[in-house]
XYZ file of C-alpha atoms in Angstrom:
294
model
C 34.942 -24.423 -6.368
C 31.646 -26.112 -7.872
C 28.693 -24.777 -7.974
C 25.031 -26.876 -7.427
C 21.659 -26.509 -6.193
C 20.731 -25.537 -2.747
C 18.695 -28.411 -1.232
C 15.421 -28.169 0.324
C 17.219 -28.238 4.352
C 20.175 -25.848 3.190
C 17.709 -23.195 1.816
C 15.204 -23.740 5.002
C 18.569 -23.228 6.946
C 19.953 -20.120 4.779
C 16.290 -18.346 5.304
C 16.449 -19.529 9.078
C 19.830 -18.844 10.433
C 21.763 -16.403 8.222
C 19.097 -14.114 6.557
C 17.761 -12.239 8.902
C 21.595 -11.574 10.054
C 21.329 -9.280 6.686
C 18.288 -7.157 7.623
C 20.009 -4.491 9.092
C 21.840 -4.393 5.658
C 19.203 -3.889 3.315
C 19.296 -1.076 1.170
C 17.120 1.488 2.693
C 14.184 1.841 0.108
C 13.562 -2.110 0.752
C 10.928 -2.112 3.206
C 7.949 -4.081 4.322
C 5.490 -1.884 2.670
C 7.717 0.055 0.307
C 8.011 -1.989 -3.022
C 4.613 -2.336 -4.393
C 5.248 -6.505 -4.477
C 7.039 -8.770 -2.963
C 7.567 -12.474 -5.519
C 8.807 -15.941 -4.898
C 10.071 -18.778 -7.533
C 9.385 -22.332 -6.208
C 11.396 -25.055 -7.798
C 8.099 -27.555 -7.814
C 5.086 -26.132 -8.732
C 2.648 -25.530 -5.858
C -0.956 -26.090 -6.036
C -3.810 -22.980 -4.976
C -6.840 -22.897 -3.109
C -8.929 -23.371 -6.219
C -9.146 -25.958 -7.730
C -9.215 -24.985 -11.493
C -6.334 -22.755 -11.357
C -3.206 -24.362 -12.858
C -0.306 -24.835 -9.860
C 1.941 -22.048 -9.262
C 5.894 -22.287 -9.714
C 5.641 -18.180 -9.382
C 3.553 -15.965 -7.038
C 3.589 -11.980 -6.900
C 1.686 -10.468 -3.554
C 1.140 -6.790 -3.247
C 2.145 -4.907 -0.422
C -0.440 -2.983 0.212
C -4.093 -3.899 -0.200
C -5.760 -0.908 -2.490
C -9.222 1.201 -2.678
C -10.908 1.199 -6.525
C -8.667 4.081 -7.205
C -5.314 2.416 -6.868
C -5.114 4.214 -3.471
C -3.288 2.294 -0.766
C -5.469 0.891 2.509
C -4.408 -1.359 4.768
C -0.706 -2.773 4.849
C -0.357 -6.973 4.153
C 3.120 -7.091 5.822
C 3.597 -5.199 9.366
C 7.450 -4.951 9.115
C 9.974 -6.987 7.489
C 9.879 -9.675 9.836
C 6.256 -10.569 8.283
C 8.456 -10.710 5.373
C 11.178 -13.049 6.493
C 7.801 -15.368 7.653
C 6.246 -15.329 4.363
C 9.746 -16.079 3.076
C 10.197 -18.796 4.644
C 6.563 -20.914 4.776
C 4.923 -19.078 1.485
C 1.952 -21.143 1.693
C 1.476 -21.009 5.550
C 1.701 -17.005 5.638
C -0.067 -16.208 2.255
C -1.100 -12.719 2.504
C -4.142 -13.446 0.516
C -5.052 -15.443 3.707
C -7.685 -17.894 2.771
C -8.509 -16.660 -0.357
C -9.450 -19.148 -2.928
C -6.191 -17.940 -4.819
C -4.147 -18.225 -2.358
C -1.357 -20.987 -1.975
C -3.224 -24.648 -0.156
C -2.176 -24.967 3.654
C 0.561 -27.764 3.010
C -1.308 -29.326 6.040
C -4.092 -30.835 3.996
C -1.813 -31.832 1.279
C 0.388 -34.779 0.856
C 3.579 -32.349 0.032
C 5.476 -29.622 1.888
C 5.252 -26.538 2.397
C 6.738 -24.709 -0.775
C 10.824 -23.302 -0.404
C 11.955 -20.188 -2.198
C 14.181 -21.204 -5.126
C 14.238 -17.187 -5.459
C 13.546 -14.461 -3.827
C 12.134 -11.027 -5.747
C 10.896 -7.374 -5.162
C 9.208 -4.945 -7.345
C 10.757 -2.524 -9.172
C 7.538 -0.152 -8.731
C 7.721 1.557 -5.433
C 5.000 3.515 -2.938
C 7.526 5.711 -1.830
C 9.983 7.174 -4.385
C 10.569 6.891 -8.402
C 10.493 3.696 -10.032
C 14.104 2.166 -9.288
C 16.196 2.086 -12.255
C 17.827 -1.052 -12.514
C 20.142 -2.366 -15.142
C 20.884 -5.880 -15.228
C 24.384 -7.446 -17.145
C 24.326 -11.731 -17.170
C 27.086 -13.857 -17.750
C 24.958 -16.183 -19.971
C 24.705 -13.319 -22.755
C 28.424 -12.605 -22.224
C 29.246 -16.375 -22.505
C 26.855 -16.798 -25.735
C 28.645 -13.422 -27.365
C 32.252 -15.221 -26.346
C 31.283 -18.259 -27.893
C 29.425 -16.706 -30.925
C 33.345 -14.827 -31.309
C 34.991 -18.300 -31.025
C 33.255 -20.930 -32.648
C 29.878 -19.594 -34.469
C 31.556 -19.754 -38.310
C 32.076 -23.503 -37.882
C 28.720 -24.879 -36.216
C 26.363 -25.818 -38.327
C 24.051 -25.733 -35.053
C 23.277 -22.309 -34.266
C 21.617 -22.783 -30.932
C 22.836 -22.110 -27.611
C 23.925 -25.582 -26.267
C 26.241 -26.150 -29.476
C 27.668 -22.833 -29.577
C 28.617 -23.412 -25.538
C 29.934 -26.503 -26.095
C 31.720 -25.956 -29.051
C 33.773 -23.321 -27.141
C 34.681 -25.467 -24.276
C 32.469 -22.864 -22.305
C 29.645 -25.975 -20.876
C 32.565 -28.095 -19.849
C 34.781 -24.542 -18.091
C 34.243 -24.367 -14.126
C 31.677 -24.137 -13.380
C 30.472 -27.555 -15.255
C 27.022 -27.479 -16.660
C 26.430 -23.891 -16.274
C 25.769 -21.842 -19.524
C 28.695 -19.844 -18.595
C 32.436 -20.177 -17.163
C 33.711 -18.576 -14.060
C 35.624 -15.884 -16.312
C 32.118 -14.403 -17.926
C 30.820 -14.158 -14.227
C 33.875 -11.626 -13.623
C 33.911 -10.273 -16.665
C 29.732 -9.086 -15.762
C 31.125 -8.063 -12.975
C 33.132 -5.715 -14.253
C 31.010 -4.466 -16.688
C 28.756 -3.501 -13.550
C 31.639 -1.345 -12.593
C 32.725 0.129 -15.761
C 28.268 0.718 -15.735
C 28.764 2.838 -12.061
C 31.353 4.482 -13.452
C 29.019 5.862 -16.884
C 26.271 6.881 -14.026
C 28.045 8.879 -12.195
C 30.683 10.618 -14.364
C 28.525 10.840 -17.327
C 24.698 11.122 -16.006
C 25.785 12.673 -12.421
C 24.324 10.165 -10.376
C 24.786 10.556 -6.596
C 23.466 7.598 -5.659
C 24.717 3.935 -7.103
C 24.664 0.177 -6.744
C 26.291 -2.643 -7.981
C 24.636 -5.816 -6.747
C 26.022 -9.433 -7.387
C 22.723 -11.260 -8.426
C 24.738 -14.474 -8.426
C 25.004 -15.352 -12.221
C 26.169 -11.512 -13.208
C 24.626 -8.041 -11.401
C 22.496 -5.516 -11.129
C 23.272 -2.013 -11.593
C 21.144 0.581 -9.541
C 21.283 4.343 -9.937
C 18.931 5.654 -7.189
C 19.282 9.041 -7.225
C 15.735 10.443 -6.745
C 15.757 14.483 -7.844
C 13.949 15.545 -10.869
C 16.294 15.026 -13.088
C 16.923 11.195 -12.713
C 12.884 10.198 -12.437
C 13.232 8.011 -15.421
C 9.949 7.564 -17.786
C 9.783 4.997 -20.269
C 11.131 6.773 -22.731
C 14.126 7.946 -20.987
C 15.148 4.224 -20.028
C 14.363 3.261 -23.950
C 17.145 6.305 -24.672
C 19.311 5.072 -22.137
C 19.423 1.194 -23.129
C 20.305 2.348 -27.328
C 23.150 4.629 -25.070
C 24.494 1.933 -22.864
C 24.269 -0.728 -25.771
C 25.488 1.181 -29.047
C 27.231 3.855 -27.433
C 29.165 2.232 -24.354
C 29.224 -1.325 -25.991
C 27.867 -2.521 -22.437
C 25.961 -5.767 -22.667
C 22.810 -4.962 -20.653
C 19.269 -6.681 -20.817
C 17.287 -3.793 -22.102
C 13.941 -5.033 -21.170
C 15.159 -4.950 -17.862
C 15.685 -1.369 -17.760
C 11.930 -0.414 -19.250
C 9.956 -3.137 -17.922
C 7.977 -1.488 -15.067
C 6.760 -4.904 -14.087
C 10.488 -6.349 -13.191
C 10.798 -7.848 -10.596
C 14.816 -8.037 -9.163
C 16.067 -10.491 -6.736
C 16.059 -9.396 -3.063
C 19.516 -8.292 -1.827
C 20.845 -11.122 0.612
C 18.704 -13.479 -0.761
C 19.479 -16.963 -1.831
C 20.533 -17.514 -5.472
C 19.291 -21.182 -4.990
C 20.648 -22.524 -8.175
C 24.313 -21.815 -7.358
C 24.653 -21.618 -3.819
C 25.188 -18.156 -3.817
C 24.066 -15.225 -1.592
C 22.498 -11.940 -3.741
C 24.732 -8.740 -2.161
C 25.113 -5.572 -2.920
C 29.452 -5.036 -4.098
C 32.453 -2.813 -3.806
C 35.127 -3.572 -6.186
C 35.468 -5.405 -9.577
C 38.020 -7.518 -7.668
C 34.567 -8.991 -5.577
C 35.622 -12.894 -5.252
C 31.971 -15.109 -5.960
C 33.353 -17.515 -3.719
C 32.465 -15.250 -0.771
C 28.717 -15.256 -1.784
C 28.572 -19.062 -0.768
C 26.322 -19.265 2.689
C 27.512 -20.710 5.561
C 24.887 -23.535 5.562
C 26.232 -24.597 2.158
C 28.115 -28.125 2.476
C 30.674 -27.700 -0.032
């Protein structure tokens, strides 16, 4: 198995054909109008309506347009379908319409219309707590490996010659700041993660999401006692790091500006599909789309 990035036809196709085969299999607290924003990563930058703003390789758009007082109005996306569209021609269905912010109509511009090289959604929701997520990725777990094997004799401390020096840039798959093994190793450290939230914290409600170069962990229970401030997540990232030894992105966990990638989404740079998992045994060679010419 190798692992590349999508083209420009196969993610048109993925977005197209096979993702709206996934709606129905959405987590339920992913709606249309239920995170506050939805974002998209282009691999070339895009240019706006305005001329003095800088290109955008990046663009957040809010769900809901708001009153002075933060207080919601008038819905920018109808029902998911609206989101599939904007999805899949970002400049053509700009909800900021024909704003002077907004993304240029590819039609008066000598290049195409922009394609997703990711897919996001906010972690700030309308309609229930902020949705804890905790993320675990293979690169950290490949740098700690390599830091293990190598780091006393490289002169070069940075990441490249640590990776290298382990064998880890030249491991399947080639390239990648990772190997195959530190992929299913983050895996199950999402499941050894599930297993802390609900035997230890009492969660009801849990996730384990393959996010394509390690996962997210969700714990979604919504009672009192699991509406997670700040402070609570800064508590629980010294617990899951010092306590549980679990190698977690704590800024992650307390950013209230994350963004996560959208379940069933495109993981552009390695052909892989974003899904929510069952079992530390999950295979990523499932995740690859069928529009994928391997």
């Amino acid at each position: 198995m190798t692992w590349r990035q999508a083209t420009r036809e196969e993610i048109y196709a993925y977005y197209a054909e096979e993702f709206p085969g996934y709606l129905d299999d959405l987590p339920e607290f992913i709606t249309a109008t239920g995170p506050k924003q939805y974002a998209i990563a282009f691999r070339e930058s895009h240019p706006v309506r305005k001329d003095e703003v800088p290109d955008k390789d990046f663009i957040r758009r809010d769900t809901w347009q708001t009153d002075a007082s933060g207080d919601r109005t008038t819905p920018e996306f109808d029902d998911f379908e609206d989101i599939v569209e904007f999805i899949r021609h970002p400049a053509r269905n700009d909800p900021l319409g024909r704003n002077e912010f907004a993304l240029a109509d590819p039609e008066v511009l000598e290049q195409p219309d922009p394609q997703p090289d990711a897919v996001y959604y906010a972690l700030d929701h309308w309609e229930r707590p902020w949705v804890l997520l905790v993320d675990i990725d293979a690169k950290e777990i490949a740098r700690d490996r390599a830091e293990e094997l190598v780091s006393a004799d490289v002169e070069d401390q940075d990441d490249d010659a640590l990776l290298d020096a382990a064998g880890i840039l030249d491991a399947a798959p080639e390239g990648y700041p990772y190997a195959f093994e530190d992929i299913d190793r983050a895996i199950e450290y999402g499941f050894e993660l599930r297993d802390i939230f609900e035997d230890d914290l009492d969660a009801e409600e849990t996730m384990v999401v393959y996010s394509g170069q390690g996962v997210h962990v969700y714990l979604l229970d919504t009672d009192p006692a699991h509406r997670y401030d700040e402070q609570s997540r800064e508590v629980l990232n010294d617990l899951l790091l010092e306590t549980y030894d679990i190698p977690i992105d704590p800024v992650v966990t307390a950013d209230r500006r994350r963004v996560a990638r959208l379940p069933y989404s495109l993981h552009a740079d390695v052909c892989s599909i974003v899904q929510p998992i069952e079992s530390p045994a999950f295979d990523v060679r499932s995740a690859t789309p069928e529009v994928i010419d391997e």
